[in-house]
CSV table of C-alpha atoms in Angstrom, one decimal:
chain,number,residue,atom,x,y,z
E,1,GLY,CA,-143.7,283.6,55.6
E,2,ILE,CA,-143.9,280.4,57.6
E,3,ASN,CA,-145.0,280.7,61.2
E,4,ALA,CA,-145.8,277.1,62.1
E,5,GLU,CA,-144.2,273.7,62.4
E,6,TYR,CA,-145.3,270.1,62.3
E,7,MET,CA,-143.2,267.9,64.7
E,8,GLY,CA,-143.0,264.1,65.1
E,9,THR,CA,-141.1,262.7,68.1
E,10,ASP,CA,-140.7,259.5,70.1
E,11,SER,CA,-140.2,261.4,73.3
E,12,ALA,CA,-143.0,262.2,75.8
E,13,TYR,CA,-140.7,264.7,77.4
E,14,VAL,CA,-140.5,266.7,74.2
E,15,VAL,CA,-144.3,266.6,73.7
E,16,ILE,CA,-145.1,268.1,77.1
E,17,ASN,CA,-142.3,270.7,76.8
E,18,MET,CA,-143.6,271.7,73.4
E,19,HIS,CA,-147.1,272.2,74.8
E,20,ILE,CA,-145.6,274.9,77.1
E,21,MET,CA,-143.1,276.4,74.7
E,22,THR,CA,-145.3,276.7,71.7
E,23,ARG,CA,-149.0,277.2,70.7
E,24,VAL,CA,-150.4,273.8,69.7
E,25,GLY,CA,-153.7,272.5,68.6
E,26,PHE,CA,-156.5,272.9,66.1
E,27,ASN,CA,-156.2,276.7,66.1
E,28,VAL,CA,-152.8,276.4,64.3
E,29,LEU,CA,-154.4,274.4,61.5
E,30,GLN,CA,-157.1,277.1,61.1
E,31,VAL,CA,-154.4,279.8,60.8
E,32,LEU,CA,-152.5,277.7,58.2
E,33,GLY,CA,-155.7,277.1,56.1
E,34,THR,CA,-155.5,274.9,53.1
E,35,HIS,CA,-152.4,276.4,51.5
E,36,GLY,CA,-150.3,277.5,54.6
E,37,GLU,CA,-146.6,276.5,54.7
E,38,TYR,CA,-145.0,275.0,57.7
E,39,VAL,CA,-141.6,273.6,58.8
E,40,ARG,CA,-141.4,269.8,59.0
E,41,CYS,CA,-139.6,268.6,62.1
E,42,LEU,CA,-138.6,265.0,62.8
E,43,HIS,CA,-137.1,264.1,66.2
E,44,SER,CA,-135.9,260.8,67.6
E,45,LEU,CA,-134.1,259.9,70.8
E,46,GLY,CA,-131.9,257.6,68.8
E,47,ALA,CA,-132.1,254.8,71.3
E,48,PRO,CA,-134.3,252.0,69.9
E,49,LEU,CA,-134.9,249.1,72.3
E,50,SER,CA,-133.9,245.6,71.3
E,51,PRO,CA,-136.2,242.7,72.3
E,52,GLY,CA,-135.9,242.3,76.1
E,53,GLN,CA,-133.7,245.3,76.5
E,54,LYS,CA,-134.4,247.4,79.6
E,55,ASP,CA,-135.3,251.0,78.9
E,56,ALA,CA,-133.0,253.8,80.2
E,57,GLU,CA,-134.3,256.6,82.4
E,58,TRP,CA,-132.8,259.1,79.9
E,59,PRO,CA,-132.5,257.4,76.5
E,60,CYS,CA,-130.2,259.1,74.0
E,61,ALA,CA,-127.5,258.3,71.5
E,62,PRO,CA,-123.8,258.7,72.3
E,63,ILE,CA,-122.3,262.1,71.3
E,64,GLU,CA,-120.6,260.7,68.1
E,65,LYS,CA,-124.0,259.5,66.8
E,66,LYS,CA,-126.0,262.6,67.5
E,67,TYR,CA,-127.2,264.5,64.4
E,68,ILE,CA,-129.0,267.8,64.5
E,69,SER,CA,-129.5,268.6,60.9
E,70,HIS,CA,-131.2,271.6,59.2
E,71,PHE,CA,-132.2,271.9,55.6
E,72,PRO,CA,-133.1,275.5,55.0
E,73,GLU,CA,-134.0,275.0,51.3
E,74,GLU,CA,-136.6,272.5,52.3
E,75,ASN,CA,-137.7,274.1,55.6
E,76,LEU,CA,-136.9,270.7,57.2
E,77,ILE,CA,-135.2,269.7,60.5
E,78,TRP,CA,-134.0,266.2,61.5
E,79,SER,CA,-132.8,265.7,65.1
E,80,PHE,CA,-131.5,262.3,66.1
E,81,GLY,CA,-129.9,261.2,69.3
E,82,SER,CA,-130.7,264.0,71.8
E,83,GLY,CA,-133.6,264.3,74.1
E,84,TYR,CA,-132.8,267.6,75.7
E,85,GLY,CA,-133.0,271.4,75.2
E,86,GLY,CA,-132.8,273.0,71.8
E,87,ASN,CA,-131.6,269.8,70.1
E,88,ALA,CA,-135.0,268.2,70.9
E,89,LEU,CA,-137.5,271.1,71.3
E,90,LEU,CA,-137.2,271.9,67.6
E,91,GLY,CA,-139.5,274.9,67.7
E,92,LYS,CA,-136.9,276.8,69.7
E,93,LYS,CA,-133.3,277.3,68.3
E,94,CYS,CA,-133.7,275.0,65.4
E,95,PHE,CA,-136.8,276.6,63.8
E,96,ALA,CA,-137.2,280.0,65.5
E,97,LEU,CA,-133.5,280.9,64.9
E,98,ARG,CA,-131.6,278.7,62.5
E,99,ILE,CA,-134.4,278.0,59.9
E,100,ALA,CA,-136.2,281.3,60.6
E,101,SER,CA,-133.0,283.4,60.2
E,102,ASN,CA,-132.5,281.8,56.7
E,103,MET,CA,-136.2,282.5,55.9
E,104,ALA,CA,-135.8,286.1,57.2
E,105,ARG,CA,-132.8,286.7,55.0
E,106,ARG,CA,-134.8,285.7,52.0
E,107,GLU,CA,-137.9,287.7,52.9
E,108,GLY,CA,-136.3,290.9,54.4
E,109,TRP,CA,-136.7,290.5,58.2
E,110,LEU,CA,-134.6,289.2,61.1
E,111,ALA,CA,-134.8,286.3,63.5
E,112,GLU,CA,-132.5,287.1,66.5
E,113,HIS,CA,-131.3,285.6,69.8
E,114,MET,CA,-132.8,288.5,71.8
E,115,LEU,CA,-135.0,289.2,74.8
E,116,ILE,CA,-137.7,291.9,74.4
E,117,MET,CA,-138.8,294.3,77.2
E,118,ARG,CA,-141.0,297.3,77.7
E,119,PHE,CA,-140.0,300.1,80.0
E,120,THR,CA,-142.5,302.8,81.1
E,121,SER,CA,-141.2,306.1,82.5
E,122,PRO,CA,-142.9,308.0,85.4
E,123,GLU,CA,-144.4,310.2,82.7
E,124,GLY,CA,-146.0,307.2,81.0
E,125,ARG,CA,-143.6,307.1,78.0
E,126,ARG,CA,-142.9,303.6,76.7
E,127,PHE,CA,-139.5,302.3,75.5
E,128,HIS,CA,-139.0,298.8,74.0
E,129,ILE,CA,-135.6,297.1,74.0
E,130,CYS,CA,-134.2,294.0,72.4
E,131,ALA,CA,-131.0,292.5,74.0
E,132,ALA,CA,-128.8,289.8,72.6
E,133,PHE,CA,-126.7,287.7,75.0
E,134,PRO,CA,-125.3,284.2,74.4
E,135,SER,CA,-127.1,281.3,76.1
E,136,ALA,CA,-126.9,281.2,79.9
E,137,CYS,CA,-125.6,284.8,80.1
E,138,GLY,CA,-128.6,286.5,81.8
E,139,LYS,CA,-131.3,287.1,79.2
E,140,THR,CA,-134.0,285.7,81.4
E,141,ASN,CA,-132.8,287.7,84.4
E,142,LEU,CA,-132.7,291.0,82.5
E,143,ALA,CA,-136.1,290.3,80.8
E,144,MET,CA,-137.7,290.0,84.3
E,145,LEU,CA,-136.0,293.0,85.8
E,146,GLU,CA,-137.6,294.9,88.6
E,147,PRO,CA,-136.5,298.6,88.4
E,148,THR,CA,-135.1,300.2,91.4
E,149,ILE,CA,-135.5,303.7,90.0
E,150,PRO,CA,-138.7,305.2,91.5
E,151,GLY,CA,-141.6,305.5,89.1
E,152,TRP,CA,-140.2,303.2,86.3
E,153,LYS,CA,-142.0,300.0,85.3
E,154,ALA,CA,-140.5,297.0,83.4
E,155,GLU,CA,-142.5,294.3,81.6
E,156,THR,CA,-141.5,291.1,79.9
E,157,VAL,CA,-142.4,290.5,76.2
E,158,GLY,CA,-139.9,287.6,75.7
E,159,ASP,CA,-136.7,286.3,77.2
E,160,ASP,CA,-134.9,284.5,74.3
E,161,ILE,CA,-136.0,285.0,70.7
E,162,ALA,CA,-137.2,288.0,68.7
E,163,TRP,CA,-138.5,288.2,65.2
E,164,LEU,CA,-138.0,291.7,63.8
E,165,LYS,CA,-139.8,293.2,60.9
E,166,ILE,CA,-140.5,296.6,59.5
E,167,ASN,CA,-144.1,297.7,60.2
E,168,PRO,CA,-145.4,298.8,56.8
E,169,ASN,CA,-147.8,301.4,58.4
E,170,THR,CA,-145.2,303.1,60.5
E,171,GLY,CA,-141.9,302.3,58.9
E,172,ARG,CA,-140.5,301.3,62.3
E,173,LEU,CA,-138.8,298.1,63.3
E,174,HIS,CA,-141.2,295.9,65.4
E,175,ALA,CA,-140.4,292.8,67.4
E,176,ILE,CA,-142.5,289.8,68.4
E,177,ASN,CA,-141.8,286.9,70.7
E,178,PRO,CA,-142.6,283.7,68.7
E,179,GLU,CA,-142.5,281.5,71.8
E,180,ALA,CA,-145.1,280.8,74.5
E,181,GLY,CA,-142.9,279.8,77.4
E,182,PHE,CA,-139.6,280.2,79.2
E,183,PHE,CA,-136.9,277.5,79.0
E,184,GLY,CA,-134.6,279.0,81.7
E,185,VAL,CA,-131.3,278.0,83.3
E,186,ALA,CA,-132.1,276.8,86.9
E,187,PRO,CA,-128.8,277.1,88.8
E,188,GLY,CA,-128.4,280.6,90.2
E,189,THR,CA,-132.1,281.4,89.9
E,190,SER,CA,-133.5,282.5,93.3
E,191,TYR,CA,-135.7,285.1,95.0
E,192,THR,CA,-132.5,287.2,95.3
E,193,SER,CA,-131.3,286.9,91.7
E,194,ASN,CA,-134.7,286.7,89.9
E,195,PRO,CA,-137.8,286.8,92.1
E,196,ILE,CA,-140.1,287.2,89.0
E,197,ALA,CA,-138.8,283.9,87.5
E,198,MET,CA,-139.4,282.2,90.8
E,199,GLU,CA,-143.0,283.4,90.8
E,200,CYS,CA,-143.4,281.8,87.4
E,201,LEU,CA,-142.6,278.4,88.8
E,202,HIS,CA,-145.4,277.5,91.2
E,203,GLU,CA,-147.4,275.4,88.8
E,204,ASN,CA,-147.7,274.0,85.3
E,205,CYS,CA,-143.9,273.7,85.0
E,206,ILE,CA,-141.2,271.1,84.1
E,207,PHE,CA,-137.9,270.9,85.9
E,208,THR,CA,-135.1,269.0,84.2
E,209,ASN,CA,-131.8,267.7,85.6
E,210,CYS,CA,-132.4,269.3,89.0
E,211,VAL,CA,-132.2,267.7,92.4
E,212,LEU,CA,-135.4,266.0,93.5
E,213,THR,CA,-135.8,266.5,97.3
E,214,ASP,CA,-137.1,263.8,99.6
E,215,ASP,CA,-140.4,265.7,100.0
E,216,GLY,CA,-141.0,265.8,96.2
E,217,ASP,CA,-139.7,269.4,95.6
E,218,VAL,CA,-136.9,270.5,93.4
E,219,TRP,CA,-133.6,272.1,94.3
E,220,TRP,CA,-130.5,273.5,92.5
E,221,GLU,CA,-127.3,275.3,93.4
E,222,GLY,CA,-128.0,279.0,94.1
E,223,ILE,CA,-131.7,278.6,94.9
E,224,GLU,CA,-130.9,279.8,98.4
E,225,GLN,CA,-133.2,277.2,100.1
E,226,PRO,CA,-132.0,274.6,102.6
E,227,ILE,CA,-131.7,271.0,101.7
E,228,THR,CA,-130.4,268.0,103.6
E,229,LYS,CA,-130.5,265.3,101.0
E,230,GLY,CA,-132.2,264.2,97.7
E,231,THR,CA,-131.6,262.6,94.3
E,232,ASP,CA,-129.2,264.3,92.0
E,233,TRP,CA,-129.6,264.9,88.2
E,234,GLN,CA,-127.9,261.5,87.6
E,235,GLY,CA,-130.4,259.6,89.8
E,236,LYS,CA,-127.9,259.1,92.6
E,237,GLU,CA,-128.4,259.8,96.3
E,238,TRP,CA,-127.0,263.3,97.1
E,239,THR,CA,-126.3,265.6,100.1
E,240,PRO,CA,-124.6,269.0,100.2
E,241,ALA,CA,-121.5,267.1,101.5
E,242,SER,CA,-121.3,264.8,98.5
E,243,GLY,CA,-118.6,266.9,96.9
E,244,ARG,CA,-120.3,267.2,93.5
E,245,LYS,CA,-123.1,269.4,92.1
E,246,GLY,CA,-126.6,268.1,92.7
E,247,ALA,CA,-128.1,269.8,89.7
E,248,HIS,CA,-126.5,269.8,86.2
E,249,PRO,CA,-125.0,273.3,85.5
E,250,ASN,CA,-127.4,273.5,82.4
E,251,SER,CA,-130.5,272.2,84.3
E,252,ARG,CA,-133.6,273.9,83.2
E,253,PHE,CA,-137.2,275.0,84.1
E,254,THR,CA,-139.9,275.1,81.5
E,255,ALA,CA,-142.7,277.5,82.4
E,256,PRO,CA,-145.7,279.1,80.6
E,257,ALA,CA,-145.0,282.8,79.8
E,258,ARG,CA,-148.6,283.7,80.8
E,259,GLN,CA,-147.6,282.9,84.4
E,260,CYS,CA,-145.0,285.7,84.5
E,261,PRO,CA,-146.3,288.3,86.9
E,262,ILE,CA,-144.9,291.2,84.8
E,263,ILE,CA,-145.8,289.8,81.4
E,264,CYS,CA,-146.6,292.6,79.0
E,265,ALA,CA,-150.2,293.0,77.9
E,266,ASP,CA,-148.9,293.2,74.3
E,267,TRP,CA,-146.6,290.1,74.5
E,268,GLU,CA,-148.8,288.3,71.9
E,269,ALA,CA,-149.8,291.3,69.8
E,270,HIS,CA,-149.6,290.3,66.1
E,271,GLU,CA,-147.9,293.6,65.2
E,272,GLY,CA,-145.3,293.3,67.9
E,273,VAL,CA,-143.8,296.2,69.8
E,274,PRO,CA,-141.8,299.1,68.3
E,275,VAL,CA,-138.0,298.7,69.0
E,276,ASP,CA,-136.2,301.7,70.5
E,277,VAL,CA,-133.0,300.2,71.8
E,278,ILE,CA,-130.8,297.2,70.8
E,279,MET,CA,-128.3,295.8,73.3
E,280,PHE,CA,-125.5,293.3,72.9
E,281,GLY,CA,-123.8,291.7,75.9
E,282,GLY,CA,-122.4,288.6,77.5
E,283,ARG,CA,-120.3,287.3,80.3
E,284,ARG,CA,-117.0,289.2,80.5
E,285,GLU,CA,-115.0,289.1,83.7
E,286,LYS,CA,-112.3,291.7,82.8
E,287,LEU,CA,-110.8,294.0,80.1
E,288,ILE,CA,-114.1,295.5,79.0
E,289,PRO,CA,-116.4,298.3,80.3
E,290,LEU,CA,-119.5,297.3,82.1
E,291,ALA,CA,-121.6,299.2,79.6
E,292,PHE,CA,-120.9,301.5,76.7
E,293,GLU,CA,-123.0,303.1,74.0
E,294,ALA,CA,-122.6,303.1,70.2
E,295,MET,CA,-122.0,306.4,68.4
E,296,SER,CA,-124.4,305.5,65.6
E,297,TRP,CA,-126.5,302.6,64.3
E,298,ASP,CA,-123.6,301.5,62.0
E,299,HIS,CA,-121.2,301.6,64.9
E,300,GLY,CA,-123.8,299.5,66.9
E,301,VAL,CA,-123.7,296.8,64.1
E,302,PHE,CA,-119.9,296.8,64.4
E,303,MET,CA,-120.2,296.4,68.2
E,304,GLY,CA,-122.6,293.5,67.8
E,305,ALA,CA,-120.4,291.9,65.1
E,306,GLN,CA,-117.3,291.8,67.4
E,307,ALA,CA,-119.1,290.8,70.6
E,308,SER,CA,-117.5,288.2,72.7
E,309,SER,CA,-118.4,286.2,75.8
E,310,GLU,CA,-117.1,283.6,78.1
E,311,THR,CA,-118.4,280.1,77.4
E,312,THR,CA,-121.0,278.6,79.7
E,313,ALA,CA,-122.5,275.2,80.5
E,314,ALA,CA,-125.0,275.7,77.7
E,315,ASN,CA,-122.1,275.0,75.3
E,316,ILE,CA,-120.3,271.8,74.6
E,317,GLY,CA,-116.7,272.1,75.8
E,318,ALA,CA,-114.7,274.1,78.3
E,319,ILE,CA,-116.4,276.7,80.5
E,320,GLY,CA,-114.9,280.2,80.9
E,321,ASN,CA,-113.0,280.5,77.6
E,322,LEU,CA,-113.4,283.8,75.7
E,323,ARG,CA,-115.3,283.2,72.4
E,324,ARG,CA,-116.3,285.6,69.7
E,325,ASP,CA,-120.1,285.4,69.3
E,326,PRO,CA,-121.4,287.9,66.7
E,327,MET,CA,-124.8,289.2,67.7
E,328,ALA,CA,-125.0,286.2,70.1
E,329,MET,CA,-125.9,284.2,66.9
E,330,LYS,CA,-122.8,282.1,66.3
E,331,PRO,CA,-124.5,278.8,67.2
E,332,PHE,CA,-127.8,279.8,65.6
E,333,CYS,CA,-127.3,281.7,62.3
E,334,GLY,CA,-128.9,279.6,59.5
E,335,TYR,CA,-126.5,280.8,56.8
E,336,ASN,CA,-122.9,282.0,56.1
E,337,MET,CA,-121.9,284.2,59.0
E,338,GLY,CA,-119.9,286.3,56.6
E,339,ASP,CA,-123.2,287.3,55.0
E,340,TYR,CA,-124.9,288.1,58.3
E,341,TRP,CA,-124.2,291.8,58.4
């Protein structure tokens, strides 16, 4: 299988994000060797400058001229017109989910929109869970859970994507995190909601579309820290009395996974971790139990297939509408959804 990509881009922002989110450098070429296969990724902001034209602070093409194109048969990705998120960081959703899910179907494994965690009981028994929620629905918060039950320990393996394969030696399903960093939603992240994430953000991080405070720090809604004034995500002067949000609802932090204080010792193990539990979830305000358990693995597949969630700022369109999102993969499945299960 393919486990590497070559990416060309005209965005410095993409380059520095990819250095956090992926493993880059000469070591990758050594792993590929002379016959290794890789996914070819080409990215452009789609905003070429005419002679004498002043550059924009955030260059990109208008929405009707954005093209995020995937070619599974060729293991090829073209992204034109967007400089942000999964549309520009092509190793993330584009490769690790859309192209990888197609590869996985051909080769007999799975690429899933799932966090991976390890729980250790007071008796020392380990359990590993994979949990699929749509974007901006709490995967990072759950992946960095601090147990309140005495004696239990939780560790982070990954917060967004899992590659699942049968271990030929044990016959068990194993999961790996193909990423090297966290690309988390900033608004609502605080020392109350996710103290572990906040501890990841002290250094070597990128903050995008947040408020820049006058003393050079960052701020967003829900951070639970005081602010008097600053520069908002659109580059305008902003105060809490401005009557508009200072940070974009989908503003992000990019942080190295190695900085997570509860990162699992096996988070980069080549064989992955054995999966004991699979969860499906999302944002549901009403009409559904908080948690319920499948009666069998087949029933669990059915539950995942009919999962639904309220749309968030990570999607284009209205926020809060109920949308069916099978396995939290509706935006990311690289082949006919009817063939998915």
